[in-house]
PDB file of C-alpha atoms and ligand atoms in Angstrom:
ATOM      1  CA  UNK P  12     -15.215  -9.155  -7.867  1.00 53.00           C
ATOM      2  CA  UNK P  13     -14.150 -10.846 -10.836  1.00 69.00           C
ATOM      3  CA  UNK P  14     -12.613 -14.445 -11.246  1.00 82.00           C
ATOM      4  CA  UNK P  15      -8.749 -14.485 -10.259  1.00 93.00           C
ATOM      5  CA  UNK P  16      -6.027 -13.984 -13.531  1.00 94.00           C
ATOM      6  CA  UNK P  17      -3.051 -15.924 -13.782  1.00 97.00           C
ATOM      7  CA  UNK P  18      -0.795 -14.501 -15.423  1.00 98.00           C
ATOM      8  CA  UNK P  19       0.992 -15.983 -18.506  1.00 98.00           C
ATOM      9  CA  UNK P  20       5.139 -15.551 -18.661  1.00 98.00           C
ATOM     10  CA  UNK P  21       4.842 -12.313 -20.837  1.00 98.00           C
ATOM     11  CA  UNK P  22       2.611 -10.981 -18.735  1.00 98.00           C
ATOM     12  CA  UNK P  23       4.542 -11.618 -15.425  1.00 98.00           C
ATOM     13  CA  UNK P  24       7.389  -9.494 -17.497  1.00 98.00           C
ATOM     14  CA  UNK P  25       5.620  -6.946 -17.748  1.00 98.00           C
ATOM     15  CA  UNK P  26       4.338  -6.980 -14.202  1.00 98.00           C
ATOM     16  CA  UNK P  27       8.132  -6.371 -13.326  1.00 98.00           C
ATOM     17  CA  UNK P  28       8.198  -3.360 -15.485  1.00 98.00           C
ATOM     18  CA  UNK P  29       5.674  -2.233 -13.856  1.00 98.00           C
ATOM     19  CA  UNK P  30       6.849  -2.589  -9.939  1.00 98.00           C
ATOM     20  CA  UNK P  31       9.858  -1.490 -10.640  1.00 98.00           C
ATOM     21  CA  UNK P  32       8.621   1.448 -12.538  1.00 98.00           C
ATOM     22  CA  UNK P  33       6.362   2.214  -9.208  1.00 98.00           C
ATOM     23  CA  UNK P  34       8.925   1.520  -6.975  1.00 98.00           C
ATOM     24  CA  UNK P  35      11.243   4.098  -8.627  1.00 98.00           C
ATOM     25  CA  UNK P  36       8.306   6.369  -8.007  1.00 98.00           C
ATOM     26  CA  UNK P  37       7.579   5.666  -4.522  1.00 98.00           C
ATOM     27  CA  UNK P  38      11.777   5.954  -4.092  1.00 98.00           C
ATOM     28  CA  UNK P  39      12.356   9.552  -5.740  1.00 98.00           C
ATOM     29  CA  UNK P  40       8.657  10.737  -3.385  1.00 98.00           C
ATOM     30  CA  UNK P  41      10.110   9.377  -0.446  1.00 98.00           C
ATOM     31  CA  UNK P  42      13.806  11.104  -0.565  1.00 98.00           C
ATOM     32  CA  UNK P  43      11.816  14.521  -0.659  1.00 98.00           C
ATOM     33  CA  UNK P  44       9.702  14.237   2.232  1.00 98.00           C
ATOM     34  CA  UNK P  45      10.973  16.715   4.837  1.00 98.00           C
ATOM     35  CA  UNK P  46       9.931  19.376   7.033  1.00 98.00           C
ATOM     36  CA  UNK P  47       7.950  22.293   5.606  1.00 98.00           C
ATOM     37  CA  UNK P  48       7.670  20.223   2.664  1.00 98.00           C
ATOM     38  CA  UNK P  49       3.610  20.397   1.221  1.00 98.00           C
ATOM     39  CA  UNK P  50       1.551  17.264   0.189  1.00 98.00           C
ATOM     40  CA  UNK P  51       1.228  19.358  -2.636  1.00 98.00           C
ATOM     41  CA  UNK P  52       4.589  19.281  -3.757  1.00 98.00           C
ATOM     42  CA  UNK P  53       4.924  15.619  -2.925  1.00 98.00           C
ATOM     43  CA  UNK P  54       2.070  14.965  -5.255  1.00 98.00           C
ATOM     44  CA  UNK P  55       3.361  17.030  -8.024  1.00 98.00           C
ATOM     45  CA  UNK P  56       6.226  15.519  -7.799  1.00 98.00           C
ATOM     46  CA  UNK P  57       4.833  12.268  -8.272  1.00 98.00           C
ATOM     47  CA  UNK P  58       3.177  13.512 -11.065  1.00 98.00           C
ATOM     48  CA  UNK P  59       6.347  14.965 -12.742  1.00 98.00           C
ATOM     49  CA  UNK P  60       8.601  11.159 -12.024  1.00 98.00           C
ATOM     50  CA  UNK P  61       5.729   9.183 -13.300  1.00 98.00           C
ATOM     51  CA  UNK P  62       5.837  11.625 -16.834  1.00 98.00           C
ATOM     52  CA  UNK P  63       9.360  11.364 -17.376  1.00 98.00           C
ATOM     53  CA  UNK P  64       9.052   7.371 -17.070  1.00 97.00           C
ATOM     54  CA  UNK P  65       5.835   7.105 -18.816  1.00 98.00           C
ATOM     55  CA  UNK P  66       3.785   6.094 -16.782  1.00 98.00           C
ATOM     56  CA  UNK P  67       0.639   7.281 -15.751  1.00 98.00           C
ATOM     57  CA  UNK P  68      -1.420   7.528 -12.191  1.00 98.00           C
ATOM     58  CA  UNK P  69      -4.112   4.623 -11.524  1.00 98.00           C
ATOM     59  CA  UNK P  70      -5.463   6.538  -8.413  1.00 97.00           C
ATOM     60  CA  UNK P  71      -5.965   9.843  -9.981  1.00 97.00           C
ATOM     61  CA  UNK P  72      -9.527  10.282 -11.762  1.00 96.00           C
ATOM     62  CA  UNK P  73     -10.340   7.144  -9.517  1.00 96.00           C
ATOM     63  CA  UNK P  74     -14.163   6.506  -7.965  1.00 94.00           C
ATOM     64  CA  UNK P  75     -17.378   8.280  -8.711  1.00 92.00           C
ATOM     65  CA  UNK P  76     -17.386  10.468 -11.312  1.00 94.00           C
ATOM     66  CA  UNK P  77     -19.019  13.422  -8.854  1.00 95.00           C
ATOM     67  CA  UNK P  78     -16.285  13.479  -6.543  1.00 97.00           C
ATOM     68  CA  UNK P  79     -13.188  11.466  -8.104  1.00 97.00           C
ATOM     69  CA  UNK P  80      -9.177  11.073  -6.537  1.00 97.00           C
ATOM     70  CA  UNK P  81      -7.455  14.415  -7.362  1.00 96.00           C
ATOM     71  CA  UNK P  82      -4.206  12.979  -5.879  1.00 98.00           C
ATOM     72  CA  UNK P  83      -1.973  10.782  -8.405  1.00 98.00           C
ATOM     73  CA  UNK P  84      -0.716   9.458  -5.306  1.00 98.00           C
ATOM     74  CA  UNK P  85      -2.218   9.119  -1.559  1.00 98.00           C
ATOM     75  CA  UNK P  86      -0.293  10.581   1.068  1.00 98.00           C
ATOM     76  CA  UNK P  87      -1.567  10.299   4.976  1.00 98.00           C
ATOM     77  CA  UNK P  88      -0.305  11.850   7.220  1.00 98.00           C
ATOM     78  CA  UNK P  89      -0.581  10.790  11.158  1.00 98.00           C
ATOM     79  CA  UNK P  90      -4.081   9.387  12.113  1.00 98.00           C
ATOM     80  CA  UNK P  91      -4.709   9.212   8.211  1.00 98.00           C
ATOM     81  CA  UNK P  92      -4.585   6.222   7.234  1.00 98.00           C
ATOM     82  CA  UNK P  93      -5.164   5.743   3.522  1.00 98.00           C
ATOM     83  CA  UNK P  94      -6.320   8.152   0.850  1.00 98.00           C
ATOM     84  CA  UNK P  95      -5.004  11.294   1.587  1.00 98.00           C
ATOM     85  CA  UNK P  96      -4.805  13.835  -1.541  1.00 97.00           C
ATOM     86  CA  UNK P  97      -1.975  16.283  -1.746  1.00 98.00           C
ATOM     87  CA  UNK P  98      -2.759  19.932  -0.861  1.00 97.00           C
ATOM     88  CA  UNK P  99      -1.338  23.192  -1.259  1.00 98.00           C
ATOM     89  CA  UNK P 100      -2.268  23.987   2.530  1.00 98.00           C
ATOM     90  CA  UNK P 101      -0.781  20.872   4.423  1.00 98.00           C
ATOM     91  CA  UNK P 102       2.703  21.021   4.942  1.00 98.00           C
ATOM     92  CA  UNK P 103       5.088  17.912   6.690  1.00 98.00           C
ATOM     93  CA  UNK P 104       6.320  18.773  10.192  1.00 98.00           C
ATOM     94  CA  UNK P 105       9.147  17.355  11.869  1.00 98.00           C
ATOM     95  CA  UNK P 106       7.741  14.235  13.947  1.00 98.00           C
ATOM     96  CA  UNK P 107       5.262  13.467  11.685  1.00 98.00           C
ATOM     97  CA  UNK P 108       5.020  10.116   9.946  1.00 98.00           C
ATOM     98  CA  UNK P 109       3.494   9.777   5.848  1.00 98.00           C
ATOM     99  CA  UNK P 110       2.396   6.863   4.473  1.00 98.00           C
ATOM    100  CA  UNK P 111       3.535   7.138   0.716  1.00 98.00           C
ATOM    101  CA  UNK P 112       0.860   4.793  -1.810  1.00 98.00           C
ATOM    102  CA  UNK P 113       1.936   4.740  -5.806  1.00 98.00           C
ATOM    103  CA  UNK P 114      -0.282   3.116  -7.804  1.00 98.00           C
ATOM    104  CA  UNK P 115       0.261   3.225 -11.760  1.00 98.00           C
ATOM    105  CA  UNK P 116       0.266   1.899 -14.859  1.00 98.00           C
ATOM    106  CA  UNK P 117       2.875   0.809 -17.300  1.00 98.00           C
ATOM    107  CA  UNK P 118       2.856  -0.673 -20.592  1.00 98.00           C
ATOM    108  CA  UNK P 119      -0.796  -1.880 -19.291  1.00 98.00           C
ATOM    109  CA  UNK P 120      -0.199  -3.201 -16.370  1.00 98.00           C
ATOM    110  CA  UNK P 121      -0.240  -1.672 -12.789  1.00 98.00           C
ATOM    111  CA  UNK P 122       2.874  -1.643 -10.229  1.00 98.00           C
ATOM    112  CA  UNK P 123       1.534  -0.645  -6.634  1.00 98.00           C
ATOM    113  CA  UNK P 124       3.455  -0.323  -3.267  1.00 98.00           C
ATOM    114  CA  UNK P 125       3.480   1.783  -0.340  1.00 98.00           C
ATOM    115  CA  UNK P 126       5.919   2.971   2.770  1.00 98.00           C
ATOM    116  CA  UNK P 127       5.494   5.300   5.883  1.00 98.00           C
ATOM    117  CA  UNK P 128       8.106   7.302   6.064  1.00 98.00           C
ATOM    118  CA  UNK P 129       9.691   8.988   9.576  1.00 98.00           C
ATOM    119  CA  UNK P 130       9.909  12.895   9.238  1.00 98.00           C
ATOM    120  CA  UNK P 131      13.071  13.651  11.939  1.00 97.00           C
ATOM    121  CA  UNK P 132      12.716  12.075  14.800  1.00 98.00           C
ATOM    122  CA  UNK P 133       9.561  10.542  16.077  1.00 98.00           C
ATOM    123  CA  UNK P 134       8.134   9.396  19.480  1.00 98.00           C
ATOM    124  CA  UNK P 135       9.014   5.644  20.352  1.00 98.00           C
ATOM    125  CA  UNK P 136       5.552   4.186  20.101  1.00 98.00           C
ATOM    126  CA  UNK P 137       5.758   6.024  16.533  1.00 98.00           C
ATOM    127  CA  UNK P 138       9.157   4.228  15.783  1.00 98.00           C
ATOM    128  CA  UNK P 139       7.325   0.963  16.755  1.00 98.00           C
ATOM    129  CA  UNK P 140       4.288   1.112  14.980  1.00 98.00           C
ATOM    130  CA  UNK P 141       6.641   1.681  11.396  1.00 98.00           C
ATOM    131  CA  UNK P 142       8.769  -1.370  12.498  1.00 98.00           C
ATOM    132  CA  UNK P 143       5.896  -3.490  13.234  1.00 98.00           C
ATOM    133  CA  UNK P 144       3.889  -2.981  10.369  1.00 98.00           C
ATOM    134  CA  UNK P 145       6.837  -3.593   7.679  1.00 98.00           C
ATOM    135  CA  UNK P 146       7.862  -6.630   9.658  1.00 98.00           C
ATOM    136  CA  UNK P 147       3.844  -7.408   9.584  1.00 98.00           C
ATOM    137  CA  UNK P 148       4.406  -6.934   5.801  1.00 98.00           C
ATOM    138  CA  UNK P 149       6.815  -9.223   5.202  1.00 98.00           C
ATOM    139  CA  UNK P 150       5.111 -11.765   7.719  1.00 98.00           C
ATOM    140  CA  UNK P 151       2.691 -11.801   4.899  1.00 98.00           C
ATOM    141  CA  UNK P 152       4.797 -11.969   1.796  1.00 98.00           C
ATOM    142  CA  UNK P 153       6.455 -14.993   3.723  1.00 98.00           C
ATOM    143  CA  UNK P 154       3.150 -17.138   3.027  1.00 98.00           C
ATOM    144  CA  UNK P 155       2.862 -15.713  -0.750  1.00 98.00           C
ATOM    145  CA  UNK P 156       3.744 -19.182  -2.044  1.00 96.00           C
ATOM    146  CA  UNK P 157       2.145 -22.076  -4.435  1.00 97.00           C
ATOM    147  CA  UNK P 158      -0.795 -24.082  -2.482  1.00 96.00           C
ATOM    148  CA  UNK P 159      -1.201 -21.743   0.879  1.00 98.00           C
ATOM    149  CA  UNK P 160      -4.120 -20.037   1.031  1.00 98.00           C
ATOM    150  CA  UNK P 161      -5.100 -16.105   0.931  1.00 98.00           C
ATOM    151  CA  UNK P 162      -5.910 -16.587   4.839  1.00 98.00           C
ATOM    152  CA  UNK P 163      -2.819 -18.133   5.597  1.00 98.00           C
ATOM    153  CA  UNK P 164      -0.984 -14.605   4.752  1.00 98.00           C
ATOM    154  CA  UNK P 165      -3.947 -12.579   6.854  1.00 98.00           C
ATOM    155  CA  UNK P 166      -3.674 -14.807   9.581  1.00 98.00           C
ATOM    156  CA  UNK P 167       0.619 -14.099   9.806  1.00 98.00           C
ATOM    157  CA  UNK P 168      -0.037 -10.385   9.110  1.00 98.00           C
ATOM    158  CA  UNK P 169      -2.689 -10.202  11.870  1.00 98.00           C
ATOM    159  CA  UNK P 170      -1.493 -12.595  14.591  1.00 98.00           C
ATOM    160  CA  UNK P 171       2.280 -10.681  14.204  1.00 98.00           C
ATOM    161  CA  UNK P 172       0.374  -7.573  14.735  1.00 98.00           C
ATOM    162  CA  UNK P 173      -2.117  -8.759  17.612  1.00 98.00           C
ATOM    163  CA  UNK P 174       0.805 -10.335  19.381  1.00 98.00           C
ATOM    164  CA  UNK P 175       3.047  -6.689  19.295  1.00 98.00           C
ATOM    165  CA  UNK P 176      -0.789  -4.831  20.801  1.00 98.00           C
ATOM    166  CA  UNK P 177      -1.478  -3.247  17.582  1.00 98.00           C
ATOM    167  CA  UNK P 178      -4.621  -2.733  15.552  1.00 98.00           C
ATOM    168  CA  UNK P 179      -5.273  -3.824  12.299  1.00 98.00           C
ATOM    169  CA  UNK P 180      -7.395  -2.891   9.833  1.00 98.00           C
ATOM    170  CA  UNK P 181      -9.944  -4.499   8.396  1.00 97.00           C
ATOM    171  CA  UNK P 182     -12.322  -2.169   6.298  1.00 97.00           C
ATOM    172  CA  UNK P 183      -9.715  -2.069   3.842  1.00 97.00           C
ATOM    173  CA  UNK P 184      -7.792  -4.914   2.344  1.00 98.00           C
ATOM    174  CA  UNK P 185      -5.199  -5.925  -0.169  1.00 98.00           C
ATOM    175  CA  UNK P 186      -5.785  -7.363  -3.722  1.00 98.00           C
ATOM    176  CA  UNK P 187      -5.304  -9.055  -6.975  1.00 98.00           C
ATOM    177  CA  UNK P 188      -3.387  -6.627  -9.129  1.00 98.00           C
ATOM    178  CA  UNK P 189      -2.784  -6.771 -12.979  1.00 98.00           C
ATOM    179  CA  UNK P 190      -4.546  -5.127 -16.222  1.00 97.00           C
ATOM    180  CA  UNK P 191      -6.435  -3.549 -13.311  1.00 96.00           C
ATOM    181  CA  UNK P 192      -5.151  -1.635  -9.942  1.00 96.00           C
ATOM    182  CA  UNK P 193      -7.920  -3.746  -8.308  1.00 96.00           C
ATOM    183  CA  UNK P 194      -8.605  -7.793  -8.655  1.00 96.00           C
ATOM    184  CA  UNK P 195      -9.256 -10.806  -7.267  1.00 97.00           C
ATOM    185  CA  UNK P 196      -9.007 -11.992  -4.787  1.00 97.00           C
ATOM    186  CA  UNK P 197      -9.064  -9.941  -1.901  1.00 97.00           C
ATOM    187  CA  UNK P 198      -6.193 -10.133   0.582  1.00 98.00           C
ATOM    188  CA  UNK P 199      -7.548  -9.295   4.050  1.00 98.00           C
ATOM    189  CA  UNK P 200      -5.485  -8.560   6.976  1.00 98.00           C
ATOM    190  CA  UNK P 201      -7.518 -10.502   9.533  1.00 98.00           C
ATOM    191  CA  UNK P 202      -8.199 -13.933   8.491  1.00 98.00           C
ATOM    192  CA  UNK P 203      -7.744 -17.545   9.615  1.00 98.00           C
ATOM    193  CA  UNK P 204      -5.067 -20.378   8.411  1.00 97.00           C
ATOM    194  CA  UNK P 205      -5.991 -22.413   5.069  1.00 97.00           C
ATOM    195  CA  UNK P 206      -9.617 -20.351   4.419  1.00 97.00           C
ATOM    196  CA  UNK P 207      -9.370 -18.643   1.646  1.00 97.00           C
ATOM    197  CA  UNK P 208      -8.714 -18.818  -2.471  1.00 97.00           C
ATOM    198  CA  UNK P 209      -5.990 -21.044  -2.879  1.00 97.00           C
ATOM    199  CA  UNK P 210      -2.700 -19.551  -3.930  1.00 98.00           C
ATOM    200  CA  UNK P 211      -1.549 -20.268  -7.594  1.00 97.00           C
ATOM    201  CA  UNK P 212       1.600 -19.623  -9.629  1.00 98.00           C
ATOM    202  CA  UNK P 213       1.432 -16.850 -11.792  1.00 98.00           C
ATOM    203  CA  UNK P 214      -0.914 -14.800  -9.632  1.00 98.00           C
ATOM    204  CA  UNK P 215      -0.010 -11.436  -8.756  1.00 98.00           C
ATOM    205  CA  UNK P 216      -1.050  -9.743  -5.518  1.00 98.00           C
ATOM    206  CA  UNK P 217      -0.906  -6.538  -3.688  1.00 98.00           C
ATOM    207  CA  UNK P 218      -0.225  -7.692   0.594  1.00 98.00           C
ATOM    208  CA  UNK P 219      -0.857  -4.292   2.321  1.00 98.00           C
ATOM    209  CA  UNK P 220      -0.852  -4.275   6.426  1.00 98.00           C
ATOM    210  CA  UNK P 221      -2.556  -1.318   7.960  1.00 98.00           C
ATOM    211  CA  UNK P 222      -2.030  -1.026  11.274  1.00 98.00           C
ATOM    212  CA  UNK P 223      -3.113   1.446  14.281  1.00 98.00           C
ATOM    213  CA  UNK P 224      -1.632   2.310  17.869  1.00 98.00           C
ATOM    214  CA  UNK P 225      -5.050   2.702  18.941  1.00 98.00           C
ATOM    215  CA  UNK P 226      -8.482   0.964  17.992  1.00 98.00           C
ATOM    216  CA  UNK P 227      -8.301   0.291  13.974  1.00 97.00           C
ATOM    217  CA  UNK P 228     -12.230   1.564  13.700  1.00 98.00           C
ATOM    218  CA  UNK P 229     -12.136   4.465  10.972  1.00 98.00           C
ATOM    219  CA  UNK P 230     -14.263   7.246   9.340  1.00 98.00           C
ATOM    220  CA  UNK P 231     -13.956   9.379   6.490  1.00 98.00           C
ATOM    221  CA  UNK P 232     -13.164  12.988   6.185  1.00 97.00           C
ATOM    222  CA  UNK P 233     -15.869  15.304   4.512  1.00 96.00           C
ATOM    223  CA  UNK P 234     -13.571  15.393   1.433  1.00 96.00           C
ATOM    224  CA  UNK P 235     -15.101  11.949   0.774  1.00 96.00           C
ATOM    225  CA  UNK P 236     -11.790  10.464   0.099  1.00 97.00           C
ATOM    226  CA  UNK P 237      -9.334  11.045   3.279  1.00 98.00           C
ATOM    227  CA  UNK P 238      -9.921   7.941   6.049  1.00 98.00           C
ATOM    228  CA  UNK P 239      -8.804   8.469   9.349  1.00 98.00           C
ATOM    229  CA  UNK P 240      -8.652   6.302  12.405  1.00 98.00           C
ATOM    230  CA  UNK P 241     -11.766   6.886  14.724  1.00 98.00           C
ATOM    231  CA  UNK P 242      -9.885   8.240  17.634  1.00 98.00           C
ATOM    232  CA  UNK P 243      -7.255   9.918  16.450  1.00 98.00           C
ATOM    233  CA  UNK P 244      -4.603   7.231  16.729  1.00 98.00           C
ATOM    234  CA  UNK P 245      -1.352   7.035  14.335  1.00 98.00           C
ATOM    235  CA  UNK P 246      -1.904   4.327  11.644  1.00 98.00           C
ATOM    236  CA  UNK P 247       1.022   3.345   9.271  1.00 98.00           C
ATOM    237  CA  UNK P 248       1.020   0.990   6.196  1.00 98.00           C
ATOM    238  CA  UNK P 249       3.437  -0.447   4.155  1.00 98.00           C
ATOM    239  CA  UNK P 250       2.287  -2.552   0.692  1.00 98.00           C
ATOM    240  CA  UNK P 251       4.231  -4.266  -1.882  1.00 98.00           C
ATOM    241  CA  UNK P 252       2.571  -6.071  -5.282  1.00 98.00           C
ATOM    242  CA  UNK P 253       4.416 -10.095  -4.910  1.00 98.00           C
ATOM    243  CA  UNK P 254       3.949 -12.625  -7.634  1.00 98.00           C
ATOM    244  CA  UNK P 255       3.127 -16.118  -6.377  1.00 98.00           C
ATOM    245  CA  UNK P 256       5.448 -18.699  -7.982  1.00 96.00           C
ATOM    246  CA  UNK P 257       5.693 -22.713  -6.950  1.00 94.00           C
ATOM    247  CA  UNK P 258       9.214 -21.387  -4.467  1.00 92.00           C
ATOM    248  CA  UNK P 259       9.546 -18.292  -2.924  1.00 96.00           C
ATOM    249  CA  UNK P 260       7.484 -15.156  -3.410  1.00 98.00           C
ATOM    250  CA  UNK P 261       8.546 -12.706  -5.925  1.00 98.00           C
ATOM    251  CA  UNK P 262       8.688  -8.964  -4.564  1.00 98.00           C
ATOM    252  CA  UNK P 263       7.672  -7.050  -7.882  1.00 98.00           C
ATOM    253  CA  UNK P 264       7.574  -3.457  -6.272  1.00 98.00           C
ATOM    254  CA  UNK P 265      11.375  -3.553  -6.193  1.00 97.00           C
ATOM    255  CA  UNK P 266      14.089  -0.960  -7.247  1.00 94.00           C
ATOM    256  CA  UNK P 267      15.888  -1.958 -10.410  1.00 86.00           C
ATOM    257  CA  UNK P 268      19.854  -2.335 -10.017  1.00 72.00           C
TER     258      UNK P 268
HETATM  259 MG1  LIG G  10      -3.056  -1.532  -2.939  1.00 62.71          MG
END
């Protein structure tokens, strides 16, 4: 992975376009989801919000050429726990939870954030697991300041999570956002206190907990995109892009007044 970017003042501005712009996104998805509802739909709609803004989709078109994203945003349903594409055959029950992932770029620069959303009512442990992992989210954002240390936020993401006998994730990680949906550093959600880059003003990072009822090993689905957890267990994940500053952490992925 390339070196870390901080990002100069103008930049940073336009870094808030951008997470707002996705979190408007992610907003007008999420008030749709509903029973009998298709991914498809979700998707398209996605598509349509993103258009009207002017903005355009950083997952879709995304990986190898031979078998790239066709969703411009991933939606996972249950045991999915990242990367699911919309499709006209998949439609939202009532119990169900959806993890929700917008990704895009504005004016050059890429907003990205995610939520699991509650369809109805769903079972307790369910309930739990959503809870857990935003509070494990936030655990995270908490150590987003000025001379901590990448680890410090894994550590807080995955000792919150250990402690409430969930699984986390760690094949997949958060990262450096900016010109591009992916940079450096990585932010892992198992790590140890003060390892890791050092923390900087100006640097812009996506914090994404993914966490499992069951064991967090996972495998992918034959579309070569969808991962799932190993043994069928419910996964949720909740991810918002924060920029670093010498205070508190700035949430950029947040809804403009
Ligand atoms: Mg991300």
């Amino acid at each position: 992975m390339s070196r870390i970017v901080i990002k100069t003042d103008a930049e940073i501005a336009k870094m808030r376009e951008a997470g707002a712009c996705a979190a408007f996104v992610l907003d007008t998805v999420k008030k749709n989801v509903a029973a009998g509802v298709s991914t498809w739909d979700l998707d398209q709609l996605a598509k349509k919000t993103m258009a009207a803004v002017g903005a355009t989709s950083s997952s879709y078109g995304y990986g190898d050429a031979r078998n790239p994203f066709r969703g411009h945003i991933c939606i996972s349903l249950n045991d999915e726990v990242v990367h699911g594409v919309g499709r006209k055959d998949v439609f939202i029950k009532e119990g169900d939870i959806v993890s929700l992932d917008v990704a895009l770029n504005y004016g050059g620069f890429v907003g990205d954030n995610t939520v699991t959303v509650a369809v109805g009512t769903i079972d307790v442990r369910s309930q739990k697991l959503l809870k857990i992992t935003e509070e494990a989210l936030y655990k995270g954002i908490d150590q987003a300041i000025e001379g901590n240390c990448v680890g410090d936020i894994s550590w807080a993401i995955q000792s919150f999570a250990e402690k409430n006998r969930l699984g986390v994730v760690r094949d997949l990680v958060g990262h450096g956002v900016g010109r591009e949906m992916h940079e450096a550093p990585q932010i892992p959600n198992i790590g140890s206190p003060h390892c890791g880059p050092k923390l900087k003003a100006g640097m812009t990072i996506a914090i994404e907990p993914m966490l499992t009822l069951g064991l967090p090993d996972l495998r992918t689905l034959e579309d070569g995109w969808t991962i799932v957890t190993k043994d069928g267990s419910r996964s949720a994940h909740f991810e918002h892009t924060i920029l670093i500053t010498k205070h508190s952490p700035e949430i950029l992925t947040i809804l403009k007044k």
